[in-house]
Coordinates of C-alpha atoms in Angstrom, one line a residue:
Chain A
M1 CA -19.1 14.7 -26.3
T2 CA -16.3 17.0 -25.0
T3 CA -13.1 15.5 -23.7
R4 CA -14.2 16.4 -20.1
D5 CA -17.5 14.5 -20.6
L6 CA -15.6 11.5 -21.9
V7 CA -13.2 11.6 -18.9
L8 CA -16.0 12.0 -16.4
A9 CA -17.8 9.0 -17.8
A10 CA -14.7 6.9 -17.8
L11 CA -13.8 7.9 -14.2
F12 CA -17.3 7.0 -13.1
A13 CA -17.1 3.7 -14.9
A14 CA -13.9 3.1 -12.9
I15 CA -15.8 3.9 -9.7
I16 CA -18.6 1.4 -10.6
V17 CA -15.9 -1.2 -11.3
S18 CA -14.2 -0.4 -8.0
L19 CA -17.5 -0.7 -6.1
G20 CA -17.8 -4.2 -7.5
L21 CA -14.4 -5.2 -6.2
L22 CA -15.3 -4.3 -2.6
P23 CA -16.9 -7.0 -0.5
P24 CA -20.7 -7.1 -0.5
I25 CA -22.4 -5.3 2.5
T26 CA -24.9 -7.2 4.7
L27 CA -27.6 -5.1 6.2
G28 CA -29.3 -6.3 9.3
F29 CA -32.9 -6.1 8.1
I30 CA -32.5 -7.6 4.6
P31 CA -31.7 -11.3 4.0
V32 CA -29.7 -10.8 0.8
P33 CA -26.2 -9.2 0.9
I34 CA -26.2 -6.1 -1.4
T35 CA -23.4 -5.3 -3.7
A36 CA -22.4 -1.7 -4.1
Q37 CA -22.2 -2.0 -7.9
S38 CA -25.8 -1.4 -8.7
L39 CA -25.7 1.5 -6.3
G40 CA -22.9 2.8 -8.6
V41 CA -25.4 2.6 -11.6
M42 CA -27.9 4.8 -9.8
L43 CA -25.1 7.2 -8.7
A44 CA -23.9 7.5 -12.3
G45 CA -27.4 8.9 -13.2
V46 CA -27.7 11.0 -10.2
V47 CA -24.2 12.6 -10.3
L48 CA -23.5 12.7 -14.1
G49 CA -27.0 13.0 -15.6
S50 CA -28.5 11.0 -18.4
K51 CA -25.9 11.2 -21.2
R52 CA -22.7 10.8 -19.4
G53 CA -24.2 8.4 -16.8
T54 CA -25.4 6.1 -19.6
F55 CA -22.0 6.2 -21.3
A56 CA -20.3 5.3 -18.0
V57 CA -22.6 2.2 -17.6
L58 CA -22.1 1.2 -21.2
L59 CA -18.4 1.3 -20.7
V60 CA -18.6 -1.0 -17.7
L61 CA -20.6 -3.5 -19.8
L62 CA -18.2 -3.2 -22.7
L63 CA -15.2 -3.9 -20.4
A64 CA -17.1 -7.0 -19.1
A65 CA -17.9 -8.1 -22.6
I66 CA -14.3 -8.0 -23.8
G67 CA -13.2 -10.2 -21.0
L68 CA -12.3 -8.1 -18.0
P69 CA -13.6 -9.3 -14.6
V70 CA -15.2 -6.0 -13.8
L71 CA -18.6 -7.1 -12.4
S72 CA -19.1 -7.8 -8.8
G73 CA -17.8 -11.2 -7.6
G74 CA -15.1 -11.0 -10.3
R75 CA -17.5 -11.9 -13.1
G76 CA -16.7 -10.9 -16.7
G77 CA -16.5 -12.1 -20.2
L78 CA -19.3 -12.8 -22.7
A79 CA -20.7 -15.5 -20.4
V80 CA -22.2 -12.9 -18.1
F81 CA -24.5 -12.1 -20.9
A82 CA -25.6 -15.7 -21.1
A83 CA -27.0 -15.8 -17.5
P84 CA -30.7 -15.7 -16.6
T85 CA -30.0 -12.4 -14.9
T86 CA -28.6 -10.7 -18.0
G87 CA -31.8 -8.6 -18.2
Y88 CA -30.6 -6.7 -15.1
L89 CA -27.3 -5.9 -16.9
I90 CA -29.1 -4.6 -19.9
G91 CA -31.5 -2.7 -17.6
W92 CA -28.5 -0.9 -16.0
V93 CA -28.1 1.2 -19.2
F94 CA -31.7 2.3 -19.1
A95 CA -31.7 2.7 -15.3
A96 CA -28.8 5.1 -15.5
F97 CA -30.5 7.0 -18.3
V98 CA -33.9 7.3 -16.7
T99 CA -32.3 8.2 -13.3
G100 CA -30.2 10.8 -14.9
Y101 CA -33.0 12.2 -17.0
I102 CA -35.3 12.7 -14.0
A103 CA -32.5 14.1 -11.9
E104 CA -31.6 16.6 -14.6
H105 CA -35.2 17.8 -15.1
F106 CA -36.5 17.7 -11.5
V107 CA -33.6 18.6 -9.3
D108 CA -32.8 22.3 -9.2
R109 CA -30.2 24.2 -7.3
G110 CA -32.8 26.6 -6.1
Q111 CA -34.8 23.9 -4.2
T112 CA -34.4 23.3 -0.5
G113 CA -32.2 20.4 0.5
L114 CA -35.2 18.2 1.4
V115 CA -36.9 18.7 -2.0
Q116 CA -33.7 17.9 -3.8
G117 CA -33.2 14.8 -1.7
V118 CA -36.7 13.6 -2.4
N119 CA -36.4 14.3 -6.1
F120 CA -33.1 12.4 -6.3
F121 CA -34.7 9.5 -4.4
L122 CA -37.6 9.4 -6.8
A123 CA -35.2 9.5 -9.8
A124 CA -33.1 6.6 -8.4
L125 CA -36.2 4.7 -7.4
I126 CA -37.9 5.0 -10.8
G127 CA -34.7 4.5 -12.8
G128 CA -32.8 2.1 -10.6
V129 CA -35.6 0.0 -9.3
V130 CA -38.8 0.3 -11.5
V131 CA -37.0 0.4 -14.9
L132 CA -34.2 -2.0 -13.8
Y133 CA -36.7 -4.6 -12.6
A134 CA -38.9 -4.2 -15.7
F135 CA -35.9 -5.3 -17.8
G136 CA -34.6 -7.9 -15.4
I137 CA -38.0 -9.6 -14.8
T138 CA -39.0 -9.5 -18.5
Y139 CA -35.8 -11.1 -19.5
L140 CA -35.9 -13.7 -16.8
A141 CA -39.5 -14.5 -17.7
L142 CA -38.8 -14.9 -21.5
V143 CA -35.5 -16.7 -21.2
T144 CA -36.7 -19.3 -18.7
G145 CA -40.3 -19.5 -19.8
L146 CA -41.4 -18.9 -16.2
G147 CA -43.9 -16.2 -17.1
F148 CA -44.1 -12.8 -15.5
S149 CA -45.8 -13.4 -12.2
K150 CA -43.4 -16.2 -11.3
A151 CA -40.3 -14.3 -12.4
F152 CA -41.5 -11.4 -10.4
L153 CA -42.0 -13.6 -7.3
G154 CA -38.4 -14.9 -7.8
S155 CA -37.0 -11.3 -7.8
L156 CA -39.0 -10.0 -4.9
A157 CA -36.3 -10.7 -2.3
F158 CA -33.9 -8.2 -3.9
I159 CA -36.3 -5.2 -4.1
P160 CA -36.0 -3.9 -0.5
G161 CA -32.2 -3.8 -0.9
D162 CA -32.4 -1.8 -4.1
C163 CA -34.9 0.6 -2.5
F164 CA -32.4 1.1 0.2
K165 CA -29.7 1.8 -2.4
A166 CA -31.9 4.4 -4.0
L167 CA -32.0 6.2 -0.7
I168 CA -28.2 6.1 -0.4
A169 CA -27.9 7.3 -4.0
A170 CA -30.2 10.2 -3.2
L171 CA -28.3 11.3 -0.2
A172 CA -24.9 10.8 -2.0
G173 CA -26.2 12.6 -5.0
R174 CA -27.2 15.6 -3.0
A175 CA -23.9 15.7 -1.1
V176 CA -21.9 15.5 -4.3
M177 CA -24.0 18.3 -5.8
V178 CA -23.2 20.5 -2.9
G179 CA -19.5 19.5 -2.9
Y180 CA -18.8 19.3 -6.7
P181 CA -21.8 20.2 -8.9
L182 CA -21.8 18.4 -12.2
L183 CA -25.4 17.8 -13.1
P184 CA -26.4 19.7 -16.3
Q185 CA -29.0 22.2 -15.1
R186 CA -32.2 23.2 -16.8
A187 CA -31.9 26.5 -18.6
Chain B
M1 CA -6.6 -6.0 -13.7
K2 CA -6.2 -9.6 -15.0
T3 CA -8.1 -10.3 -18.1
L4 CA -10.0 -13.6 -18.7
Y5 CA -7.9 -14.2 -21.8
V6 CA -5.9 -17.4 -21.7
E7 CA -2.7 -17.9 -23.8
G8 CA -3.0 -20.9 -26.1
D9 CA -2.9 -22.3 -29.6
S10 CA -6.3 -24.1 -29.9
L11 CA -8.5 -23.9 -33.0
L12 CA -10.5 -21.2 -31.3
H13 CA -7.4 -19.1 -30.6
R14 CA -6.6 -19.1 -34.2
L15 CA -10.0 -18.2 -35.5
A16 CA -10.6 -14.5 -36.3
P17 CA -12.5 -12.7 -33.5
R18 CA -15.3 -11.7 -35.9
T19 CA -15.9 -15.3 -36.9
K20 CA -16.1 -16.3 -33.2
L21 CA -18.5 -13.5 -32.3
L22 CA -20.8 -14.2 -35.3
G23 CA -20.6 -17.9 -34.4
L24 CA -21.6 -17.2 -30.8
A25 CA -24.5 -15.0 -31.9
A26 CA -25.7 -17.8 -34.3
A27 CA -25.3 -20.4 -31.6
G28 CA -27.3 -18.2 -29.2
I29 CA -30.2 -17.9 -31.6
A30 CA -30.1 -21.6 -32.4
L31 CA -30.2 -22.6 -28.7
F32 CA -33.4 -20.6 -28.3
L33 CA -35.0 -22.2 -31.4
F34 CA -34.6 -25.8 -30.0
R35 CA -37.4 -26.6 -27.7
S36 CA -37.0 -30.3 -26.9
I37 CA -34.5 -31.9 -24.6
P38 CA -32.4 -34.1 -27.0
P39 CA -31.0 -31.4 -29.3
L40 CA -30.3 -29.2 -26.3
A41 CA -28.5 -32.0 -24.5
L42 CA -26.4 -32.6 -27.6
A43 CA -25.6 -28.9 -27.8
A44 CA -24.5 -29.0 -24.1
V45 CA -22.2 -31.9 -24.8
I46 CA -20.7 -30.1 -27.8
S47 CA -20.3 -26.9 -25.8
V48 CA -18.5 -28.8 -23.0
A49 CA -16.2 -30.4 -25.6
I50 CA -15.4 -27.0 -27.1
Y51 CA -14.6 -25.5 -23.7
A52 CA -12.6 -28.5 -22.7
S53 CA -10.5 -28.3 -25.9
L54 CA -9.1 -24.9 -24.7
G55 CA -7.0 -26.7 -22.1
I56 CA -7.9 -24.3 -19.3
G57 CA -7.9 -27.0 -16.6
L58 CA -10.7 -28.1 -14.3
R59 CA -10.0 -25.9 -11.2
Q60 CA -9.4 -22.7 -13.2
S61 CA -12.6 -23.4 -15.3
L62 CA -14.7 -24.0 -12.1
A63 CA -13.4 -20.7 -10.6
R64 CA -14.4 -18.9 -13.9
L65 CA -17.7 -20.4 -14.5
R66 CA -19.1 -20.9 -10.9
P67 CA -20.7 -17.5 -10.3
I68 CA -22.7 -17.6 -13.5
F69 CA -23.4 -21.3 -13.3
L70 CA -24.8 -20.8 -9.8
T71 CA -27.4 -18.2 -11.0
I72 CA -28.4 -20.6 -13.8
A73 CA -28.7 -23.5 -11.3
V74 CA -30.7 -21.4 -8.9
V75 CA -33.1 -20.3 -11.7
A76 CA -33.4 -23.9 -12.9
L77 CA -34.2 -25.1 -9.4
F78 CA -36.8 -22.3 -9.1
T79 CA -38.3 -23.4 -12.4
L80 CA -38.4 -27.0 -11.2
L81 CA -40.3 -25.8 -8.1
V82 CA -42.9 -23.8 -9.9
G83 CA -42.9 -25.6 -13.2
S84 CA -42.1 -29.0 -14.7
V85 CA -39.0 -31.1 -14.9
E86 CA -38.8 -30.6 -18.7
E87 CA -38.9 -26.8 -18.3
A88 CA -36.2 -26.8 -15.7
A89 CA -34.0 -29.1 -17.9
T90 CA -34.5 -26.8 -20.9
V91 CA -33.4 -23.7 -18.9
L92 CA -30.4 -25.6 -17.5
L93 CA -29.1 -27.1 -20.8
R94 CA -29.8 -24.0 -22.9
L95 CA -28.1 -21.5 -20.6
T96 CA -25.2 -23.7 -19.6
S97 CA -24.4 -24.3 -23.3
L98 CA -24.5 -20.6 -24.0
M99 CA -22.4 -19.8 -21.0
L100 CA -19.7 -22.3 -22.0
L101 CA -19.6 -21.0 -25.6
A102 CA -19.4 -17.4 -24.5
A103 CA -16.7 -18.2 -22.0
A104 CA -14.8 -20.0 -24.7
V105 CA -14.8 -16.9 -27.0
T106 CA -13.7 -14.7 -24.1
A107 CA -10.8 -17.0 -23.1
T108 CA -9.5 -17.1 -26.7
T109 CA -9.8 -13.5 -27.7
G110 CA -7.4 -10.8 -26.4
I111 CA -8.6 -7.4 -25.3
G112 CA -6.7 -5.7 -28.2
E113 CA -8.5 -7.9 -30.7
F114 CA -11.9 -7.0 -29.1
I115 CA -11.1 -3.3 -29.2
D116 CA -10.0 -3.5 -32.9
E117 CA -13.3 -5.3 -33.6
I118 CA -15.4 -2.7 -31.7
T119 CA -13.6 0.2 -33.3
L120 CA -14.4 -1.3 -36.8
A121 CA -18.0 -2.0 -35.8
A122 CA -18.3 1.6 -34.5
W123 CA -17.2 3.0 -37.8
P124 CA -20.7 3.3 -39.3
L125 CA -21.7 5.1 -36.1
E126 CA -18.8 7.5 -36.5
R127 CA -20.0 8.3 -40.1
L128 CA -23.4 9.2 -38.5
G129 CA -21.6 11.5 -36.1
L130 CA -22.8 9.6 -33.0
V131 CA -19.4 8.4 -31.5
K132 CA -15.8 8.6 -32.4
A133 CA -14.5 5.1 -32.8
A134 CA -11.1 6.0 -31.4
D135 CA -12.7 7.3 -28.2
I136 CA -13.8 3.8 -27.3
G137 CA -10.3 2.5 -27.0
L138 CA -9.2 5.6 -25.1
S139 CA -12.1 5.3 -22.7
I140 CA -11.4 1.6 -22.0
G141 CA -7.8 2.5 -21.3
L142 CA -8.8 5.3 -18.9
V143 CA -11.1 3.0 -16.9
I144 CA -8.4 0.3 -16.5
R145 CA -5.9 3.0 -15.6
F146 CA -7.9 4.5 -12.8
V147 CA -9.5 1.5 -11.1
P148 CA -6.4 0.8 -8.9
E149 CA -6.1 4.5 -8.0
I150 CA -9.7 4.6 -6.9
L151 CA -9.3 1.5 -4.8
D152 CA -6.3 3.1 -3.1
R153 CA -8.3 6.2 -2.5
Y154 CA -11.1 4.1 -1.1
H155 CA -8.8 2.5 1.5
A156 CA -7.3 6.0 2.3
I157 CA -10.8 7.3 3.0
Q158 CA -11.5 4.2 5.1
D159 CA -8.3 4.8 7.1
A160 CA -9.3 8.5 7.5
H161 CA -12.5 7.3 9.1
R162 CA -10.7 5.0 11.5
A163 CA -8.1 7.6 12.4
R164 CA -11.0 9.9 13.5
G165 CA -12.9 7.1 15.3
L166 CA -15.7 7.1 12.7
K167 CA -17.5 4.0 11.6
P168 CA -17.1 3.7 7.8
R169 CA -20.5 3.9 6.1
V170 CA -21.5 3.5 2.5
L171 CA -22.6 7.1 2.3
T172 CA -19.6 8.7 4.0
L173 CA -17.2 6.6 1.9
A174 CA -18.9 7.0 -1.5
V175 CA -19.3 10.8 -1.4
P176 CA -15.7 11.8 -0.9
L177 CA -14.6 9.0 -3.2
I178 CA -16.8 10.4 -6.0
I179 CA -15.8 14.0 -5.4
L180 CA -12.1 13.4 -5.2
T181 CA -12.1 11.1 -8.2
L182 CA -14.2 13.4 -10.5
K183 CA -12.2 16.4 -9.5
N184 CA -9.3 14.9 -11.4
A185 CA -11.4 15.0 -14.6
D186 CA -10.5 18.5 -15.5
E187 CA -6.8 17.9 -15.3
I188 CA -7.0 14.6 -17.1
A189 CA -9.1 16.2 -19.9
A190 CA -6.7 19.1 -20.1
A191 CA -3.8 16.6 -20.4
I192 CA -5.6 14.7 -23.2
D193 CA -6.2 17.9 -25.1
A194 CA -2.7 19.3 -24.4
R195 CA -1.1 16.2 -25.8
G196 CA -3.4 16.4 -28.9
I197 CA -4.5 12.8 -28.3
R198 CA -8.1 13.3 -29.3
A199 CA -8.0 15.3 -32.5
Q200 CA -10.6 18.0 -32.2
R201 CA -13.6 18.1 -34.5
Chain C
M1 CA 10.5 29.9 -30.2
D2 CA 8.4 33.0 -30.5
I3 CA 5.5 33.7 -28.0
R4 CA 3.6 36.9 -28.1
F5 CA 0.8 38.2 -25.8
E6 CA -1.1 41.0 -27.3
E7 CA -3.3 42.7 -24.7
A8 CA -4.3 39.2 -23.7
E9 CA -6.7 39.0 -20.7
A10 CA -8.2 36.0 -18.9
R11 CA -11.4 35.9 -17.0
F12 CA -13.2 33.1 -15.2
D13 CA -16.9 33.6 -14.5
G14 CA -16.4 37.3 -15.0
R15 CA -13.5 37.6 -12.5
I16 CA -10.2 38.8 -14.0
V17 CA -7.5 36.3 -13.4
L18 CA -4.9 37.9 -15.7
H19 CA -5.1 41.6 -16.5
P20 CA -4.4 42.6 -20.2
L21 CA -0.8 41.7 -20.9
T22 CA 1.5 42.5 -23.8
L23 CA 4.7 40.6 -23.8
S24 CA 7.1 38.8 -26.2
L25 CA 9.2 35.7 -25.2
S26 CA 12.0 34.1 -27.1
E27 CA 14.6 33.1 -24.5
R28 CA 15.4 29.4 -24.3
R29 CA 14.8 29.0 -20.5
I30 CA 12.2 31.0 -18.8
G31 CA 11.1 30.8 -15.2
I32 CA 7.7 31.9 -13.8
I33 CA 7.2 32.7 -10.1
G34 CA 4.6 34.2 -7.9
L35 CA 2.3 33.4 -5.0
N36 CA -0.6 30.9 -5.2
G37 CA -3.4 32.4 -7.2
S38 CA -1.2 35.1 -8.8
G39 CA -2.2 34.1 -12.3
K40 CA 1.0 32.2 -13.3
T41 CA -0.7 28.9 -14.1
T42 CA -3.3 30.7 -16.1
F43 CA -0.5 32.5 -18.0
A44 CA 1.1 29.1 -18.8
R45 CA -2.1 27.5 -19.8
M46 CA -2.8 30.4 -22.2
I47 CA 0.4 29.6 -24.1
N48 CA -0.8 26.1 -25.1
G49 CA -4.3 27.2 -25.7
L50 CA -5.9 25.4 -22.7
V51 CA -7.1 28.8 -21.6
I52 CA -8.3 31.1 -24.5
P53 CA -7.9 34.8 -23.8
S54 CA -11.3 36.5 -23.1
S55 CA -9.9 39.5 -25.0
G56 CA -6.7 40.1 -26.9
H57 CA -4.5 37.4 -28.5
V58 CA -1.8 34.9 -27.7
V59 CA 0.4 33.9 -30.7
V60 CA 2.8 31.0 -30.4
N61 CA 5.2 30.4 -33.3
S62 CA 2.8 32.5 -35.5
F63 CA -0.3 30.4 -34.6
D64 CA -3.1 32.2 -32.7
T65 CA -4.2 30.1 -29.8
S66 CA -7.9 31.0 -30.3
K67 CA -7.9 29.9 -34.0
D68 CA -5.3 27.2 -34.3
G69 CA -5.5 25.3 -31.0
E70 CA -4.5 22.1 -32.6
K71 CA -1.3 23.5 -34.1
V72 CA -0.4 25.4 -31.0
R73 CA -0.7 22.3 -28.9
A74 CA 1.6 20.5 -31.4
E75 CA 4.2 23.3 -30.8
T76 CA 3.9 23.2 -27.0
G77 CA 4.2 20.3 -24.5
F78 CA 2.7 20.7 -21.1
I79 CA 3.6 18.9 -17.9
F80 CA 0.8 19.3 -15.3
Q81 CA 1.2 19.9 -11.6
N82 CA 0.0 16.4 -10.8
P83 CA 1.7 14.1 -13.3
Q84 CA -0.5 11.3 -11.9
N85 CA -3.4 12.7 -14.0
Q86 CA -1.3 13.1 -17.1
I87 CA -0.6 9.4 -17.7
I88 CA -3.7 8.3 -19.4
L89 CA -3.3 4.7 -20.3
P90 CA -2.5 1.9 -17.8
I91 CA 0.9 0.8 -19.2
L92 CA 3.6 3.4 -19.5
K93 CA 4.7 2.5 -23.1
E94 CA 1.1 2.4 -24.3
D95 CA 0.6 5.8 -22.8
I96 CA 3.6 7.2 -24.5
A97 CA 2.6 5.7 -27.9
L98 CA -0.8 7.3 -27.5
G99 CA 0.6 10.8 -28.1
L100 CA 2.0 9.6 -31.4
K101 CA -1.4 8.3 -32.6
N102 CA -2.3 11.2 -34.7
R103 CA 1.0 11.0 -36.5
K104 CA -0.1 7.9 -38.5
L105 CA 3.2 6.2 -37.9
S106 CA 3.6 2.5 -38.5
R107 CA 3.7 0.2 -35.4
Q108 CA 7.4 -0.2 -35.8
E109 CA 8.1 3.5 -36.1
T110 CA 6.0 4.1 -33.0
D111 CA 7.9 1.4 -31.1
V112 CA 11.3 3.0 -32.1
A113 CA 10.2 6.5 -31.0
V114 CA 8.8 5.2 -27.7
A115 CA 12.0 3.2 -27.0
R116 CA 14.2 6.2 -27.8
V117 CA 12.4 8.6 -25.5
L118 CA 12.4 6.1 -22.6
Q119 CA 16.1 5.6 -23.1
R120 CA 16.6 9.3 -23.1
F121 CA 15.2 9.7 -19.7
G122 CA 16.8 6.5 -18.4
I123 CA 13.4 4.8 -17.8
S124 CA 13.5 2.0 -20.3
H125 CA 13.1 -0.5 -17.5
L126 CA 9.7 1.1 -16.7
A127 CA 8.2 0.6 -20.2
G128 CA 5.9 -2.3 -19.2
R129 CA 5.1 -1.0 -15.7
R130 CA 1.7 0.3 -14.6
A131 CA 1.5 4.0 -14.3
H132 CA -0.2 3.5 -11.0
E133 CA 2.9 1.9 -9.5
L134 CA 5.4 4.5 -10.4
S135 CA 7.1 6.7 -7.7
G136 CA 6.9 10.5 -7.7
G137 CA 10.2 10.9 -9.5
E138 CA 9.5 8.1 -12.0
L139 CA 6.1 9.6 -12.7
Q140 CA 7.7 13.0 -13.4
L141 CA 10.2 11.4 -15.9
A142 CA 7.4 9.4 -17.4
A143 CA 5.3 12.5 -17.9
L144 CA 8.3 14.2 -19.6
A145 CA 8.8 11.2 -21.9
S146 CA 5.1 11.1 -22.8
V147 CA 5.2 14.8 -23.8
L148 CA 8.6 15.0 -25.4
V149 CA 8.0 12.0 -27.7
T150 CA 6.0 14.3 -30.0
E151 CA 9.0 16.7 -30.1
P152 CA 7.3 20.0 -29.3
D153 CA 9.2 23.2 -29.8
I154 CA 8.4 24.5 -26.3
L155 CA 8.0 22.6 -23.0
I156 CA 6.0 24.1 -20.2
M157 CA 6.3 22.6 -16.7
D158 CA 3.9 23.5 -13.9
E159 CA 5.8 23.0 -10.6
P160 CA 7.8 19.9 -11.6
T161 CA 9.5 19.5 -8.2
N162 CA 6.3 19.9 -6.2
Q163 CA 5.7 17.1 -3.7
L164 CA 9.0 15.3 -4.5
D165 CA 11.5 14.2 -1.9
L166 CA 15.0 15.6 -1.9
K167 CA 16.4 12.8 -4.0
N168 CA 13.7 12.9 -6.7
R169 CA 13.9 16.7 -6.7
E170 CA 17.6 16.5 -7.5
L171 CA 16.9 14.0 -10.2
V172 CA 14.2 16.1 -11.8
K173 CA 16.3 19.3 -11.5
R174 CA 19.3 17.6 -13.2
T175 CA 16.9 16.3 -15.9
I176 CA 15.5 19.8 -16.6
E177 CA 19.1 21.2 -16.7
G178 CA 19.9 18.6 -19.4
L179 CA 17.0 19.4 -21.6
D180 CA 17.9 21.1 -24.9
E181 CA 14.3 22.1 -25.7
N182 CA 12.9 25.6 -25.1
I183 CA 11.5 25.4 -21.6
M184 CA 9.3 27.4 -19.4
V185 CA 9.0 26.4 -15.8
I186 CA 6.5 27.5 -13.2
S187 CA 8.1 27.0 -9.8
H188 CA 8.0 27.8 -6.1
D189 CA 11.4 26.1 -6.0
L190 CA 13.5 29.2 -6.6
E191 CA 16.8 27.3 -6.8
L192 CA 15.4 25.5 -9.9
I193 CA 15.2 28.7 -12.0
E194 CA 18.0 30.8 -10.6
D195 CA 20.3 30.3 -13.6
F196 CA 17.5 30.6 -16.2
D197 CA 17.7 33.2 -19.0
R198 CA 14.7 35.2 -17.9
V199 CA 12.3 35.1 -15.0
L200 CA 8.7 36.5 -14.8
L201 CA 7.0 37.4 -11.5
F202 CA 3.2 37.5 -11.4
H203 CA 1.4 39.2 -8.6
E204 CA -2.4 39.6 -8.3
G205 CA -3.0 38.9 -11.9
R206 CA -0.3 41.2 -13.3
L207 CA 3.2 40.9 -14.4
A208 CA 5.1 42.5 -11.4
A209 CA 8.7 41.9 -12.6
D210 CA 10.5 40.6 -15.6
G211 CA 14.2 40.2 -16.2
R212 CA 17.3 38.4 -14.9
P213 CA 16.6 35.8 -12.3
A214 CA 18.4 37.5 -9.4
D215 CA 16.5 40.8 -9.9
T216 CA 13.1 39.1 -10.2
I217 CA 13.7 36.8 -7.2
R218 CA 14.7 39.8 -5.1
R219 CA 11.5 41.6 -6.1
Y220 CA 9.5 38.5 -5.2
R221 CA 11.1 38.5 -1.7
E222 CA 10.3 42.2 -1.2
L223 CA 6.6 41.6 -2.2
T224 CA 6.1 38.8 0.3
R225 CA 7.8 40.5 3.2

């Protein structure tokens, strides 16, 4: 990793931490308030690509693990890895990687704005929702002994908010690509 | 950023970080091996005793543990609704014990100690050429350094919205925040190289 | 100090930023002036190897920047335009110690070196402060301390008085006057360099004038008229 890659990942980790310090946003049509932090995870993949995006997310989790209150709501310390929702934190790493991987391979500067936007949205949706919930629900099911279908039922309420975040991530990803392109491009 | 470390001189404070981390891992495995209520209840009592021995104080402890305990409680309640009392109690006791033990390690281990431990643990990875152990400490420092600056910038962008009569929205806040922040990366990277901090390959 | 440019040229994305330049520098205090985009920052960055010439060579104290980047950077200190980005770790004294890391000093030796450099710039009271909370002038002094703690032979400063209020500008100017290192200062603040030993003027990627400050500054005024 070059020094620039290291700095980009660290700065993005700082952005993810900052997003967690901001008050949660309530959207009119969704019952659960959404935190901007998991939006940051999708953004890391969309803006930085798989490698640097994954490193940024790993850094945030490392900071939390060593006792800094960097997760939304001021959570931190090893105890956050002892919660029933820990699977979502582990899922972040893979969410950023998959989002970044898809964005790198399917978004191209030659495409029209609409195609770029749709591809970014699919990247964020597959990485930041499908992959994330696969980890989150599996962990919840195993750790509580609830079983998959019940664990899925319990997580259902959060899915609309995360789909909305994928949309925001796609729009932001495109805007950042226009303003300050960083995504490693296919040869 | 305030860390969750608490000054003190308890037994846990004096234990080596590695001993505590290995102990926590062992406790985590043990907690998932117990399947009946009595040993789990005993584990919970011991965990409460260990956490209480740190002398953090009730109010401060509640503030620290509440967010995580709430998720545990919600999941336990949900388990009760869709499962049995025994299943719900298992979830509650097991995860609460683990949370208390993890929080106890966090409260008694300083960030520097953790970073030293991580750097040591990363050494085999460095031998494989995957990461540079020293980069981990540097990256952690960079994040802590830039969070306040990013928050300042966020508020400045918010003010800029207001000054122009625009309603601040997630998208119009996030995009300039990301671009302005990442644009610094080139100069910060140049400074790190110019100061010879990260010895080149 | 001995800096030599041998037909050194810099290009970015195929565009020439600095035309081939041959030049030798050994004066203790050198000023660099020119319009925005004239190539002066590129010139300065070539001296510490942050920019490698696309053709030709830059040799600093007998080290070629394209081959011995690490050694060249040990010889040269660089203060960036925005010192905000130069302080890398949260607490000032930690940041200053960071530059010494590759020296393999003991913790005690590091502490002594950090304390000494803080004292030198009169900012010992800022040792435990967060970099984020420092004022413009304090930040500039902190950047100087973080760079000079490694005792480079040459110090390059990119617009050190940029964005400072009058009081802080005076403070930084006096500090620069008091430095006994070899210094090279890029500045739009002509007063800052008017008593230097030699001043270079860059214009459209070429060296347009080179000599005593008064002569070079006069040429600069003619160019911009």
